[in-house]
PDB file of C-alpha atoms in Angstrom:
ATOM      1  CA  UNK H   1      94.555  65.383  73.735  1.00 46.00           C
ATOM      2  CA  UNK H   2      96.681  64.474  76.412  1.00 55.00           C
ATOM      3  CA  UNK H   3      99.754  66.266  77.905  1.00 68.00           C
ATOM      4  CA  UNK H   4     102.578  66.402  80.702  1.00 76.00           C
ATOM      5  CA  UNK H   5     100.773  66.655  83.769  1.00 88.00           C
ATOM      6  CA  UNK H   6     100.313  70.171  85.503  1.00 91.00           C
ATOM      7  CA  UNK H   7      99.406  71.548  88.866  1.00 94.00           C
ATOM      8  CA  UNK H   8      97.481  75.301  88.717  1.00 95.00           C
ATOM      9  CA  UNK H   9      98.549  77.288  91.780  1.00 96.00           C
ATOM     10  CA  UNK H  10      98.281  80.647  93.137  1.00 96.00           C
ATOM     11  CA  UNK H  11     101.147  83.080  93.782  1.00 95.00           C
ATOM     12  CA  UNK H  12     100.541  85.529  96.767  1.00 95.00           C
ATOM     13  CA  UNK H  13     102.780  88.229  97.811  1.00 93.00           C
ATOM     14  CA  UNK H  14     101.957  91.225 100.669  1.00 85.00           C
ATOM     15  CA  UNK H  15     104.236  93.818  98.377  1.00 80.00           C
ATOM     16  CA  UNK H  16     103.107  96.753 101.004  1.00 80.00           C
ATOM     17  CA  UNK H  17     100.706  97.738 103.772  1.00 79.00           C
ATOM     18  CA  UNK H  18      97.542  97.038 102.279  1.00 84.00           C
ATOM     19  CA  UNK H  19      98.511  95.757  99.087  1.00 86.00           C
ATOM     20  CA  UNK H  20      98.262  91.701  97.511  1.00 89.00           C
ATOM     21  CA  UNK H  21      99.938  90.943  93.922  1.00 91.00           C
ATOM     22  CA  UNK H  22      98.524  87.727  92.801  1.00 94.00           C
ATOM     23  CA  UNK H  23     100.069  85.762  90.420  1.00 94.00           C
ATOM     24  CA  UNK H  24      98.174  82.505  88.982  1.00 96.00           C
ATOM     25  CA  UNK H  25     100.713  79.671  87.430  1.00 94.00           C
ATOM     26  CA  UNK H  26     100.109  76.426  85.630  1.00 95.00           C
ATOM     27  CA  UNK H  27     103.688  74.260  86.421  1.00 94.00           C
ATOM     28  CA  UNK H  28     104.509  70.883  85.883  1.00 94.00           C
ATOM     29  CA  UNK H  29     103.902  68.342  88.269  1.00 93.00           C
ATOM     30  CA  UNK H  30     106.235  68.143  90.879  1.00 92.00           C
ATOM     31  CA  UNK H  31     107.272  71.489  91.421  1.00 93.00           C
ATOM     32  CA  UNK H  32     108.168  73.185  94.008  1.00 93.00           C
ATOM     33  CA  UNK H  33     107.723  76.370  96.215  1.00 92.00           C
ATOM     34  CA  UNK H  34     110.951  77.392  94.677  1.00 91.00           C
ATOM     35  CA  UNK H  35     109.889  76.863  90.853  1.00 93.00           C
ATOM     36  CA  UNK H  36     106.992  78.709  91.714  1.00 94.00           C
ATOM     37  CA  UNK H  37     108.279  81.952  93.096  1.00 92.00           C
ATOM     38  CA  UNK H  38     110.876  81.840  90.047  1.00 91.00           C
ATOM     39  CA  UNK H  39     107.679  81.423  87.507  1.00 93.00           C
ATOM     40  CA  UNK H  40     106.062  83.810  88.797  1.00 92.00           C
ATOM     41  CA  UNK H  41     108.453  87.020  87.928  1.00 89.00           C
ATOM     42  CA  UNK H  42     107.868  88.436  91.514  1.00 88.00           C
ATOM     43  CA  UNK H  43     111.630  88.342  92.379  1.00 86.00           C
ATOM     44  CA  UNK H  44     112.356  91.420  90.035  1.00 80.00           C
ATOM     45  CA  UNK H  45     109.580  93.286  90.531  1.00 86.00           C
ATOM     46  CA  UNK H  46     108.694  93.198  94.193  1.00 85.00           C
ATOM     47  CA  UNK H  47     111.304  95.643  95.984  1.00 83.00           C
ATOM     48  CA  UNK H  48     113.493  93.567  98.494  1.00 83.00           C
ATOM     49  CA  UNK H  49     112.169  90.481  97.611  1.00 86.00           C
ATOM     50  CA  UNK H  50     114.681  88.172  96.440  1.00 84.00           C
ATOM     51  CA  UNK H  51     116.307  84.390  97.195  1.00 85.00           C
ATOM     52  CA  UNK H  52     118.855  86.137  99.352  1.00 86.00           C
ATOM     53  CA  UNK H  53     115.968  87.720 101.360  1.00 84.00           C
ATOM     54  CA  UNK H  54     113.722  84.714 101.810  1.00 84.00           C
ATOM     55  CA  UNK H  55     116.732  82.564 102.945  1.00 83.00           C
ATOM     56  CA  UNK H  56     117.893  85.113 105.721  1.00 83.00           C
ATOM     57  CA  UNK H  57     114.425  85.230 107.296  1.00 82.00           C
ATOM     58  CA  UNK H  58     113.555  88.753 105.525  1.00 84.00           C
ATOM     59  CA  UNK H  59     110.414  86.556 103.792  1.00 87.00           C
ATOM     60  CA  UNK H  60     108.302  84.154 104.738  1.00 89.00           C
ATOM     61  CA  UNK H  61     106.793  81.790 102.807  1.00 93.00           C
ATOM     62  CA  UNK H  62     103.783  79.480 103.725  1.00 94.00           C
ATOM     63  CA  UNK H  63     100.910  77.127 101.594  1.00 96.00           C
ATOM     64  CA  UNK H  64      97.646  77.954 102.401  1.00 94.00           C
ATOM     65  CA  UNK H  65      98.999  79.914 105.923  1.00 89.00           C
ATOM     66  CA  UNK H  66     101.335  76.995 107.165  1.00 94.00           C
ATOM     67  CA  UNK H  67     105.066  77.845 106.930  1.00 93.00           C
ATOM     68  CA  UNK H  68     106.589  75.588 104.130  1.00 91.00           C
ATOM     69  CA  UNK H  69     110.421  75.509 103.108  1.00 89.00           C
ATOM     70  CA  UNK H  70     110.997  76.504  98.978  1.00 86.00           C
ATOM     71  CA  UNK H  71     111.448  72.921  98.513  1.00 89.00           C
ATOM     72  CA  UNK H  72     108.123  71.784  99.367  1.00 93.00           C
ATOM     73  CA  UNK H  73     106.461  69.974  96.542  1.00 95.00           C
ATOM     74  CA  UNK H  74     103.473  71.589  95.186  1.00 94.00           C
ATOM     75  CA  UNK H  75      99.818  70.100  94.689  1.00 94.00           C
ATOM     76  CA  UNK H  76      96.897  71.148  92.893  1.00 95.00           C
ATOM     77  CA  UNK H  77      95.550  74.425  93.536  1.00 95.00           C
ATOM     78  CA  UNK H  78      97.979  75.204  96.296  1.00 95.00           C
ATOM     79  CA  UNK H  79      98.183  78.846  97.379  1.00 96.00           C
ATOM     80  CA  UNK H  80     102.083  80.264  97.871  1.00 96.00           C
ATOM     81  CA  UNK H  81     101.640  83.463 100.286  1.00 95.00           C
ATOM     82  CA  UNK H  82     105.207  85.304 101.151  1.00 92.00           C
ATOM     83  CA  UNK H  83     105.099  87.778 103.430  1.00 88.00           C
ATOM     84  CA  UNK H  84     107.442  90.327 104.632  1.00 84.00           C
ATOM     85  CA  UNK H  85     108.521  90.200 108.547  1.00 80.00           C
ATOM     86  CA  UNK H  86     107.533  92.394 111.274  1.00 76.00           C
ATOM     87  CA  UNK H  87     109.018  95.740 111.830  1.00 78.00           C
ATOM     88  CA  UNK H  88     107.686  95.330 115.541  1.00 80.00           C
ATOM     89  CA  UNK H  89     106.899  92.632 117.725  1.00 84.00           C
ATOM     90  CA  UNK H  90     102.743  92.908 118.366  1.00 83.00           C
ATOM     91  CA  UNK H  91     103.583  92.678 122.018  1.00 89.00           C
ATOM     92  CA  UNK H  92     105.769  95.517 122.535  1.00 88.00           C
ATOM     93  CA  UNK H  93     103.426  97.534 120.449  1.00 84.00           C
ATOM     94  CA  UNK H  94     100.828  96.890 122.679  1.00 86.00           C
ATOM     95  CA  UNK H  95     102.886  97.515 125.780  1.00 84.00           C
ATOM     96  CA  UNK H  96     103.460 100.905 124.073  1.00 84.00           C
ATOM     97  CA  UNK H  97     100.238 101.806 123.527  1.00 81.00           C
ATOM     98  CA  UNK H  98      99.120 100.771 127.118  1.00 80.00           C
ATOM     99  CA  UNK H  99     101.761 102.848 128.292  1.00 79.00           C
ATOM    100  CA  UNK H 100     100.766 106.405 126.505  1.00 75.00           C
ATOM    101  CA  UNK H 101      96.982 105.677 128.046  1.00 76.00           C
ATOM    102  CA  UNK H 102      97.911 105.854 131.001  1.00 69.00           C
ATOM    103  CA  UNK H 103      98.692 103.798 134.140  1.00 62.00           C
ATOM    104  CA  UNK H 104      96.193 101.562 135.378  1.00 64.00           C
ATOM    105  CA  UNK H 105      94.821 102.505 138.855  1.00 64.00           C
ATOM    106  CA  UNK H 106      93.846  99.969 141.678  1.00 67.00           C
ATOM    107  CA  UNK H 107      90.485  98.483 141.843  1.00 70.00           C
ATOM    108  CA  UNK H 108      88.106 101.023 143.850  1.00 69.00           C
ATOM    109  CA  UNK H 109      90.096 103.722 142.896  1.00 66.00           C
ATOM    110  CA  UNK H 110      88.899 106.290 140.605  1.00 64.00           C
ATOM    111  CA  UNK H 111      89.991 108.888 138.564  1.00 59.00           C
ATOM    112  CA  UNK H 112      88.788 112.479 139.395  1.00 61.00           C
ATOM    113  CA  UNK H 113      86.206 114.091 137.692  1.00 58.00           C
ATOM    114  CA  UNK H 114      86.417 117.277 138.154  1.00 60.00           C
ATOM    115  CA  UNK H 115      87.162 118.856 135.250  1.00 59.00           C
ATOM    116  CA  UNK H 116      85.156 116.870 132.839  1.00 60.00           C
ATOM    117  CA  UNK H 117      82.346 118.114 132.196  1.00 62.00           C
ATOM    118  CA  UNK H 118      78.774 116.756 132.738  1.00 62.00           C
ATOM    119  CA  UNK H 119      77.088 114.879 130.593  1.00 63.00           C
ATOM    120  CA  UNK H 120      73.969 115.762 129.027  1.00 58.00           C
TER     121      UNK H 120
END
């Protein structure tokens, strides 16, 4: 029994916070990040994922957690992970969240203690 040649991959997209849709795909050899996504069905039902979206930078799409371009040619058992972008860069959010603890007093100085009370 022989056939056309196939590659099995795996489709990975972070829909939401917290949440993974996997889609598994048997394609033809040769195909690409592109042929994938479209196999896969994802474009219609993930909301704001779409070719537009992915070319302007909204998506990103990587194999295996290296950033690949939707024409990379696929091997076997490849794993296709898109991912949305960042709402806020990690660094600012940590700046932020520095900021509301508190600023940071010089070594040897401490902060009072007088109204905290003592431990047991």
């Amino acid at each position: 029994m022989t056939g056309a040649p196939s590659v099995h991959v795996e489709v990975a997209v972070g829909a939401a916070p917290r949440e993974v849709r996997i889609v598994r795909l048997s394609l033809p050899a040769g195909s690409t990040v592109r042929d994938a996504l479209c196999a896969s069905g994802l474009f219609g039902e993930v909301a704001g994922l779409t070719e537009e979206a992915l070319a302007a930078g909204q998506w990103s799409v990587g194999v295996w957690g290296r950033k690949e371009r939707p024409g990379h040619v696929l091997r076997e058992r490849d794993r296709i992970e898109v991912v949305r972008g960042l709402n806020v860069d990690p660094k600012e959010a940590r700046r932020v969240r520095y900021r509301a603890q508190g600023e940071k007093l010089p070594k040897g100085i401490h902060r009072s203690t007088k109204n905290k009370p003592p431990r047991a």
